[in-house]
Structures are given as C-alpha cells and as structure tokens.
Amino acid sequence: MRHKFIDIPRETLPERSVLERIHDYSEYASRMEDGPIVKQAERCMDCGTPFCHVGDMIGQETIGCPIHNLIPEWNKLVSDQDWYRAYERLMETNNFPEFTGRVCPAPCEGSCTLGISEDPVAIKSIERTIIDRAFEEGWVKPRHIKKRTGHRVAIIGSGPAGLAAADQLNQLGHAVTIYEKADEAGGLLFYGIPNMKLEKDVVRRRVRLLEAEGIRFKTGVNVGTDVTIESLRHTYDAVILATGAQKQRTLGIDGDDATGVEPAMDYLTESTRTLGGKSLDARYDANGKDVIVIGGGDTGADCVATAIRQGAKSVTQFGKHPEKGVFRAPERPWPLQPDTLSTDYAYAEAIEHFDHDPRTYLIRSNRVIKDGDRVVGIETERMEKIVKPDGQATFFVVDGSIETYPADLVLVAIGFERPERELRKVGIEANHDYTSNVEGVFVAGDARRGQSLIVWAIREGREVADTVDGYLNTCQQQLKTSS
C-alpha cells in the first residue's frame, strides 16, 4: 500500500483574493474545511523519531517547536476526525494556538522529517484549524480554579510571554494581575501584528477568557512612571518582567533624523489604532507616497502590506542579504529551517497591485536625502556577499553602484536592541534561570533572551511560571518552618 504522504500534495490555508483583501484589514486567510485538513493530517508519517517537536537551538537556529507541541499525536487524531481529543492534545502544550496558528513562522515545519525529500506537513494550518473549530464548537470555555493559594503575582507586560506566565500561574491557584502600558492587552499581538494576519477580536477573545478565569488586567499603566517596580514588589509576592525587547534599532546613517523616517513598529501600532476609530497621524499615512521599507523580515513585510492598504504610490523593500533560493541551500541542512524564497501574503499583494516584487537584495542605505527637514530619498549602494571557507560571510561594496530611490516615507524594520540596557535602567539584571539580581523579581520572554519567536515567548512564559511557583512554595515552606 502506498503511503498517503506520497499521493497527497501539501495544501495550506485558503486565502482571499488579493484584489479583494487589499481594500480591507480583515484576515487574509481562513481555516481549512474538514475534508482537506484531514488529508493534510494524513500526510504525517508517524515518524519513529519525530523532529517537529524537538524545540532546541543549533547556534542561533530553532529546531522544531520550542513549546514541544505533540504534533504527530494531534495529526493522528485529526486524521481520525477525533476533533475534540485533537483540541485537548493541542492545549496540553500550547496556551494560545489561535495565535501561533496565525503568526508563528513554524520552525516545526522546517524540521518535519517529510521535508527531507518532499514538501513538509502543513502543521501550522492544521493547528489553526483545530483551535478555530474548537472555538466554533464551544469547547473553549473558562476553566474553574479549584483552590487558591493566597499568593499574589504581578506581571508587567501582556505579550505572549506575560500571558502564558499568567495562564500557568493562575491555573496553579495563584492570584495574577497583569500590568500593560497600552490601552489594550496583548502586547505586540495586538498593536505590533497587523489585523490582516491576526484579527484583534481573536486577541480580545483570549483576554476575556483569561479574565473569566480570574486574571486581572490593568491597562494604561506604565510601570516605572505610574507605578514603580519597588512598590509592586512590596504589594505582591513575586513580580515578572515580560516587557519584551522594546528599543527599536535605528539606521545610524546621515539624515536618519529626517521627518518621514519612522520606526516600523510605531507605524504598525498607529495603523492598528485606526481600526478603533482613531484618526491616523499624518506621519504614518502612506497614501500617495513613495514608501521605502528597510529590513527584509516579517515586520518589513507587514509594513509593505499596510502601506498598500493605505494607498501608497509605490513600495520598495530593502534587504541586505542575497535573494533566497527556491531549494534548500547546502549550508542549511535539515532539520534547520530551509529558509527558501517564498511569496508571503504581502509580496503576493504587491506583485498583484504594482505588477512587480517590492523586494530588493544586497543593498545598503548610505544616507537619507532631505529637503529641509523632510526625507525625499535614500542613497544606496549595491553589495556583494562572499562566504569564506570557514563559513564566515563578508559584504563588499560594488564599485559604481550608487543609486537614489525617491522616498516620502521610510519605515525602519531592522529589529530591536538587546534588552539588558533597558533593564539596568530600573536596576534589574536577568539571570539564565529566569531569576534576577532582585529577590522576588523574575524576567522572561524577549526581555530576557532578546528578540525572538512567539513560540519562544510562550515557552519562556510557561517556564518562568514554574520557577515562580517553586519560589512561592519555598517561601511558604520557610514561613511555616520559622513559625
């Protein structure tokens, strides 16, 4: 009998047509119907040693799923159409599959054994379909906390790390309060990821569930200004800093202080705020403008998609690396992510709308050209990448390659700085075990490890919760002993 992974081709989530979706901010993809997703689950090979849920690092690379999702198990349950048990199995390891099923880059698929010779299993599509169906069926309900411990924990930051830590600690019976400086809970899930990838009602739905289970949210509270960490430490038995890596990198070139040169995350945040009825600040309005996005990652792609919806005249994205290949490169063997060329939602939209791919490669920004205080262009040079025998890469400027791109709006999407300096400003230094130099204060997520994936943030939240629970239990035992 032939194996189904040979006969069944890979399919992913259905997407709305480009010409329809670029005129709104609704999600561009939806869950699969039962029949097609069952077939996709049947492609799972029941590996003897699956790598999809390893969740480890090789150098700076993630191998498999950091939260150790039991992927082969829920694939089997989906293939048997045992949807409720598939949902139960999914929730054993993942607090928020409705988030990861939409915005995770799916390192699990890069480590799928089938991916050695064929297209990998559509794990992310299956995950989203399981959880979306669970909500549709009414299976996702507030869980009753049987016994409270009397311990109180404050969490600063309501991104995926803070939410995961809160969920875990609340289920253990501790009273949890989350402090969020924005007016909505969710951190970058809410304001940093565009609505077309993750609708904000999906975030609000999970927040309402957590509130129904007893977690308190205090939004619009800036810890460090409205309340100090010291006062929280005296009010609560433990404090967790899950504030993320907040300081965005700047270009560091001549003229980067020009009006019209904006951090990408500020641009995405302000664009998302308009969904709630707020007027868009003119600084972040791409309508009728030549837009340059500097940075080739997911945030840059989100800027491309947002600028298209705002009515940009043109959009060009600068990347410093060469164009990726269609096939896995020899230097990226399985189970590393293949890092191949893909046409994600934003680029498909740009190609359809502007009739060309917005991405440029091996390009360096030399200076921002200004007219008075306002940006009018970017001077660039082309680069050549040389990989030495030891694997080290060096970039060289190509002589005579200076070009000038017109620009009315420049969006800087080159990532975030390491968080250590920001933590030190409030007297905190994070340790490797989630503790800090301050008794009873813990650090997790991007605030501890630097900019990373949503699945690492959730894992950090789960693990810091275990550490805090152990700390609280130890404190309780010491109190009993001393009395």
mmCIF file of N, CA and C in Angstrom, residues 321-369:
data_model
loop_
_atom_site.group_PDB
_atom_site.id
_atom_site.type_symbol
_atom_site.label_atom_id
_atom_site.label_comp_id
_atom_site.label_asym_id
_atom_site.label_seq_id
_atom_site.Cartn_x
_atom_site.Cartn_y
_atom_site.Cartn_z
ATOM 1 N N HIS A 321 20.620 40.936 2.516
ATOM 2 C CA HIS A 321 21.089 39.606 2.138
ATOM 3 C C HIS A 321 20.737 39.294 0.682
ATOM 4 N N PRO A 322 21.389 38.284 0.090
ATOM 5 C CA PRO A 322 21.049 37.899 -1.287
ATOM 6 C C PRO A 322 19.648 37.312 -1.358
ATOM 7 N N GLU A 323 19.102 37.273 -2.557
ATOM 8 C CA GLU A 323 17.820 36.618 -2.769
ATOM 9 C C GLU A 323 17.947 35.136 -2.436
ATOM 10 N N LYS A 324 16.958 34.620 -1.726
ATOM 11 C CA LYS A 324 16.988 33.218 -1.327
ATOM 12 C C LYS A 324 16.724 32.314 -2.528
ATOM 13 N N GLY A 325 17.183 31.071 -2.408
ATOM 14 C CA GLY A 325 16.958 30.108 -3.472
ATOM 15 C C GLY A 325 15.618 29.413 -3.329
ATOM 16 N N VAL A 326 15.207 28.748 -4.380
ATOM 17 C CA VAL A 326 13.948 28.004 -4.374
ATOM 18 C C VAL A 326 14.093 26.709 -3.587
ATOM 19 N N PHE A 327 15.302 26.130 -3.593
ATOM 20 C CA PHE A 327 15.556 24.869 -2.894
ATOM 21 C C PHE A 327 16.446 25.103 -1.679
ATOM 22 N N ARG A 328 16.395 24.156 -0.752
ATOM 23 C CA ARG A 328 17.195 24.238 0.469
ATOM 24 C C ARG A 328 18.680 24.336 0.110
ATOM 25 N N ALA A 329 19.362 25.321 0.692
ATOM 26 C CA ALA A 329 20.779 25.519 0.412
ATOM 27 C C ALA A 329 21.614 24.490 1.183
ATOM 28 N N PRO A 330 22.777 24.086 0.647
ATOM 29 C CA PRO A 330 23.618 23.086 1.326
ATOM 30 C C PRO A 330 24.026 23.505 2.737
ATOM 31 N N GLU A 331 24.179 24.822 2.954
ATOM 32 C CA GLU A 331 24.585 25.279 4.287
ATOM 33 C C GLU A 331 23.434 25.303 5.288
ATOM 34 N N ARG A 332 22.231 24.917 4.844
ATOM 35 C CA ARG A 332 21.086 24.859 5.746
ATOM 36 C C ARG A 332 20.457 23.459 5.682
ATOM 37 N N PRO A 333 21.188 22.460 6.119
ATOM 38 C CA PRO A 333 20.669 21.087 6.040
ATOM 39 C C PRO A 333 19.516 20.877 7.016
ATOM 40 N N TRP A 334 18.639 19.918 6.677
ATOM 41 C CA TRP A 334 17.606 19.502 7.625
ATOM 42 C C TRP A 334 18.300 19.035 8.908
ATOM 43 N N PRO A 335 17.772 19.363 10.119
ATOM 44 C CA PRO A 335 16.450 19.911 10.410
ATOM 45 C C PRO A 335 16.405 21.434 10.590
ATOM 46 N N LEU A 336 17.389 22.185 10.057
ATOM 47 C CA LEU A 336 17.292 23.633 10.088
ATOM 48 C C LEU A 336 16.150 24.099 9.189
ATOM 49 N N GLN A 337 15.653 25.305 9.473
ATOM 50 C CA GLN A 337 14.687 25.900 8.560
ATOM 51 C C GLN A 337 15.340 26.013 7.183
ATOM 52 N N PRO A 338 14.658 25.617 6.113
ATOM 53 C CA PRO A 338 15.274 25.683 4.787
ATOM 54 C C PRO A 338 15.546 27.110 4.330
ATOM 55 N N ASP A 339 14.778 28.073 4.830
ATOM 56 C CA ASP A 339 14.974 29.494 4.520
ATOM 57 C C ASP A 339 15.000 29.729 3.014
ATOM 58 N N THR A 340 14.028 29.185 2.346
ATOM 59 C CA THR A 340 13.933 29.323 0.894
ATOM 60 C C THR A 340 13.059 30.525 0.528
ATOM 61 N N LEU A 341 13.115 30.907 -0.729
ATOM 62 C CA LEU A 341 12.329 32.039 -1.213
ATOM 63 C C LEU A 341 10.850 31.691 -1.158
ATOM 64 N N SER A 342 10.071 32.574 -0.585
ATOM 65 C CA SER A 342 8.622 32.376 -0.536
ATOM 66 C C SER A 342 7.939 33.693 -0.853
ATOM 67 N N THR A 343 6.749 33.592 -1.388
ATOM 68 C CA THR A 343 5.965 34.794 -1.689
ATOM 69 C C THR A 343 4.862 34.894 -0.655
ATOM 70 N N ASP A 344 5.194 35.519 0.485
ATOM 71 C CA ASP A 344 4.230 35.650 1.569
ATOM 72 C C ASP A 344 3.107 36.602 1.162
ATOM 73 N N TYR A 345 2.130 36.726 2.043
ATOM 74 C CA TYR A 345 0.909 37.457 1.711
ATOM 75 C C TYR A 345 1.196 38.870 1.205
ATOM 76 N N ALA A 346 2.120 39.572 1.857
ATOM 77 C CA ALA A 346 2.404 40.961 1.495
ATOM 78 C C ALA A 346 3.003 41.061 0.094
ATOM 79 N N TYR A 347 3.896 40.124 -0.221
ATOM 80 C CA TYR A 347 4.558 40.184 -1.529
ATOM 81 C C TYR A 347 3.610 39.767 -2.647
ATOM 82 N N ALA A 348 2.738 38.820 -2.373
ATOM 83 C CA ALA A 348 1.714 38.459 -3.351
ATOM 84 C C ALA A 348 0.828 39.657 -3.651
ATOM 85 N N GLU A 349 0.515 40.426 -2.620
ATOM 86 C CA GLU A 349 -0.309 41.619 -2.800
ATOM 87 C C GLU A 349 0.426 42.683 -3.604
ATOM 88 N N ALA A 350 1.697 42.887 -3.300
ATOM 89 C CA ALA A 350 2.475 43.898 -4.021
ATOM 90 C C ALA A 350 2.635 43.525 -5.490
ATOM 91 N N ILE A 351 2.902 42.259 -5.756
ATOM 92 C CA ILE A 351 3.071 41.802 -7.138
ATOM 93 C C ILE A 351 1.784 42.003 -7.931
ATOM 94 N N GLU A 352 0.655 41.699 -7.306
ATOM 95 C CA GLU A 352 -0.630 41.865 -7.984
ATOM 96 C C GLU A 352 -0.975 43.343 -8.168
ATOM 97 N N HIS A 353 -0.689 44.140 -7.146
ATOM 98 C CA HIS A 353 -1.095 45.544 -7.142
ATOM 99 C C HIS A 353 -0.163 46.428 -7.972
ATOM 100 N N PHE A 354 1.154 46.221 -7.811
ATOM 101 C CA PHE A 354 2.137 47.063 -8.506
ATOM 102 C C PHE A 354 2.759 46.390 -9.730
ATOM 103 N N ASP A 355 2.455 45.109 -9.906
ATOM 104 C CA ASP A 355 2.976 44.338 -11.036
ATOM 105 C C ASP A 355 4.482 44.079 -10.928
ATOM 106 N N HIS A 356 5.012 44.089 -9.712
ATOM 107 C CA HIS A 356 6.417 43.692 -9.518
ATOM 108 C C HIS A 356 6.639 43.381 -8.043
ATOM 109 N N ASP A 357 7.641 42.570 -7.766
ATOM 110 C CA ASP A 357 8.011 42.216 -6.391
ATOM 111 C C ASP A 357 8.695 43.425 -5.756
ATOM 112 N N PRO A 358 8.284 43.831 -4.558
ATOM 113 C CA PRO A 358 8.873 45.025 -3.929
ATOM 114 C C PRO A 358 10.264 44.790 -3.352
ATOM 115 N N ARG A 359 10.698 43.551 -3.282
ATOM 116 C CA ARG A 359 11.956 43.235 -2.593
ATOM 117 C C ARG A 359 13.178 43.516 -3.458
ATOM 118 N N THR A 360 14.161 44.172 -2.856
ATOM 119 C CA THR A 360 15.477 44.326 -3.471
ATOM 120 C C THR A 360 16.481 43.690 -2.523
ATOM 121 N N TYR A 361 17.596 43.238 -3.058
ATOM 122 C CA TYR A 361 18.544 42.443 -2.273
ATOM 123 C C TYR A 361 19.949 43.037 -2.346
ATOM 124 N N LEU A 362 20.741 42.691 -1.328
ATOM 125 C CA LEU A 362 22.144 43.116 -1.275
ATOM 126 C C LEU A 362 22.265 44.623 -1.499
ATOM 127 N N ILE A 363 21.518 45.356 -0.703
ATOM 128 C CA ILE A 363 21.502 46.807 -0.840
ATOM 129 C C ILE A 363 21.790 47.449 0.512
ATOM 130 N N ARG A 364 22.612 48.483 0.478
ATOM 131 C CA ARG A 364 22.970 49.203 1.701
ATOM 132 C C ARG A 364 22.515 50.648 1.594
ATOM 133 N N SER A 365 21.882 51.128 2.661
ATOM 134 C CA SER A 365 21.473 52.530 2.710
ATOM 135 C C SER A 365 22.645 53.373 3.198
ATOM 136 N N ASN A 366 23.075 54.339 2.387
ATOM 137 C CA ASN A 366 24.213 55.191 2.741
ATOM 138 C C ASN A 366 23.801 56.429 3.512
ATOM 139 N N ARG A 367 22.761 57.083 3.018
ATOM 140 C CA ARG A 367 22.316 58.309 3.689
ATOM 141 C C ARG A 367 20.878 58.613 3.293
ATOM 142 N N VAL A 368 20.224 59.362 4.169
ATOM 143 C CA VAL A 368 18.879 59.853 3.892
ATOM 144 C C VAL A 368 19.011 61.227 3.244
ATOM 145 N N ILE A 369 18.371 61.392 2.111
ATOM 146 C CA ILE A 369 18.399 62.670 1.402
ATOM 147 C C ILE A 369 17.214 63.507 1.882
#
